[in-house]
Amino acid sequence: MTDKSIKTLTVDQAAEEAADLRPQLLEWGKQYYEADAPSVEDDVYDRVYARLVALETAFPEIVTPDSPTQRVGGSSRSDLPKVTHDIPMLSLGDVFSLDELTEFDERLRGNVDTPFDYNCELKIDGLAISLRYENGKFVQGSTRGNGQIGEDITANLKTIKSIPQTLSRPLTIEVRGECYMPKAAFLALNERREAAGQAPFANPRNAAAGSLRQLDTRVTADRQLATFMYNVADYEPLTTRTQSGLLDELAELGFTTNATYRVAHDMADVAAYIETYQARRTELAYGIDGIVIKANELPLQRSLGATVKVPRWAIAYKFPPEEVQTRVLDIEWTIGRTGVVTPTAIMEPVALAGSTVARASLHNPDYLIAKDIRIGDTVLLHKAGDIIPEISQYVAAKRPAEAKAYVIPTTCPSCGAELVHLDDEVALRCINPRCPAQLAEGMNHFASRNAMNIAGLGPQIVAQLFDRNLVQDVADLYRLTTDQLLTLDKFGEKSAQNLLTAIDNSRNNSLERLLFGLGIRHVGAKAARSLAAAFGDMASLMAADSEQISAIDTVGGIIADSVVTYFANTQVHELVAKLQAVGVNMTYTSGTPATNSTSEFTGKRVVLTGKLQELTRPQATEWLEQHGATVTGSVSKKTDLLIAGEAAGSKLAKAQSLDVPVWNEAQLQAAMDETK
Ligand SMILES: [Zn+2]
């Protein structure tokens, strides 16, 4: 984008520049709204958009009807039902500097005869939602969509704990706010996705958007989404007549609101608020990308009204991204378990937004080529969504004369096999099934906690086992000897013995751990358990066809096809035979009752919710399953029992409304003690 002052442009030049910007913005917007996968940083989008607005404001004759500035938002994805917003959900106008903010204030005060206050609020980096209540009951929830028409996501929103199903007063009201994914939940989700070979989400907002628009509500329920509500379509049903009072009243009604708001009398107060939260943004448990100021009197908001696109009584101040410079020392290629080869920039360590950063993913070869990052370059680094280090660009003025364009490898840095792109993927892959780097990643996964749970077998030990040719595959682990382990770095008699014991114990794991540990594409821990429980042993699963597998309740067609493809491979058959030969258990034993053949849980559908104090969720689930219960994720009429820990939310309310029996944790503990 050029910084050329608009004042020096001719109409033709402005029209030409605007014509360049529009298709680019439309394309970015489409990726953002329809695929939840933006190809540029929001900040870049916002600035290009602001430039187009500035051009069109200076030269109104160049505005075209299809310009992105003439729309409120993106269009909706077609597979969810539509909801018409009777009162449109407008997005806010943006400013990027205190000067622009002051201009907004002066303009507004010029149009209002009496003095007024602003309410300052954090701008939560999430997805706008609208919740409709009739006589105090939650009846419908939707996304903003294009502002006029959104998507019906009622079922998904019902899985979110912070959204009340019933209000403390029987109001008929439409409440608006933001749905977001807390930073910790986002990091954990991406970790799980990467372990499962799925692409990580770019930032918490995309993760929240992707989670909310799931057709399968169980996925949404798993994603730990949260909300802050901050607005109503019509304030008449409320008793308050101020924005700050509205936040308090929404909290009284049962909504989660953000407590950091502050009433500001003038721009000095606003600037102080901005300074406070700009400094604290990295400490917050959720992402913010700026602050919002709103005229505090609700009747004043109403009388000021809105333009076609934005309300006149509020504006968003966007934080500049925190950005630092550092130098790229190397570009490293790492090979994942599924063979994907990913470039990573290794940089001089630098402090950025609360942590020290020395690595940034360059995602794939196309990305690296597009950014033209070279070894020795000085680069601008920021954190996407406040957490993930990302290189925005190299600094042209600081590029060393000797820096050469980076050459993308054509062969695997681990095994030397030729790298390929499968089915038009952007990712580069090594497809050699014997590639040591992939095998090592696969072994790390095999040993991980939710798989075979081999304590003490970490990546450094795995790397040495492969380097010294002590193992070729995971079955070889079971043939390791003390003498062999003693040849590894820092290994003594005791550590060798501990590792052998851990490996030995893993032979007795129930089948689902082995299935998950094999790293079959799309088969996560949960699907592995369903498969193991349904088929009982490895041979039956291997003999099953796609139809038989997808007949299982929680297993879809994609997983079924992937399982069939996996077991069609003769190398897989050899590996399974080898595992069997070294004594690895091939049957499902988790479901077998530990003591009695029946218990009070046999055949019961049980749901766990809330926070348990003494037990972890997996422990409670495992125990219940061992005693014959089926543990499911959502409450329905078929549910026999809900076990509710602390801070149980919507599932508890639903169970009560369906007259499902509810136990607390102490009751579960008592039942566990009895069966001992
Ligand atoms: Zn390789």
Short mmCIF file of C-alpha atoms and ligand atoms in Angstrom, two decimals, residues 335 412-417 419 430-432 435-438, ligand 1:
data_model
loop_
_atom_site.label_atom_id
_atom_site.label_comp_id
_atom_site.label_asym_id
_atom_site.label_seq_id
_atom_site.Cartn_x
_atom_site.Cartn_y
_atom_site.Cartn_z
CA ILE A 335 9.28 -32.96 9.37
CA CYS A 412 13.77 -34.50 2.54
CA PRO A 413 16.36 -33.10 4.99
CA SER A 414 16.05 -36.32 6.99
CA CYS A 415 15.97 -39.18 4.47
CA GLY A 416 16.80 -37.54 1.14
CA ALA A 417 13.59 -38.71 -0.57
CA LEU A 419 9.49 -34.00 -1.63
CA CYS A 430 8.07 -36.47 2.39
CA ILE A 431 6.09 -39.60 1.48
CA ASN A 432 8.81 -42.11 2.32
CA CYS A 435 11.70 -41.61 6.76
CA PRO A 436 13.53 -41.52 10.14
CA ALA A 437 12.27 -38.05 11.06
CA GLN A 438 8.66 -39.07 10.49
ZN ZN B 1 11.98 -38.02 4.72
#
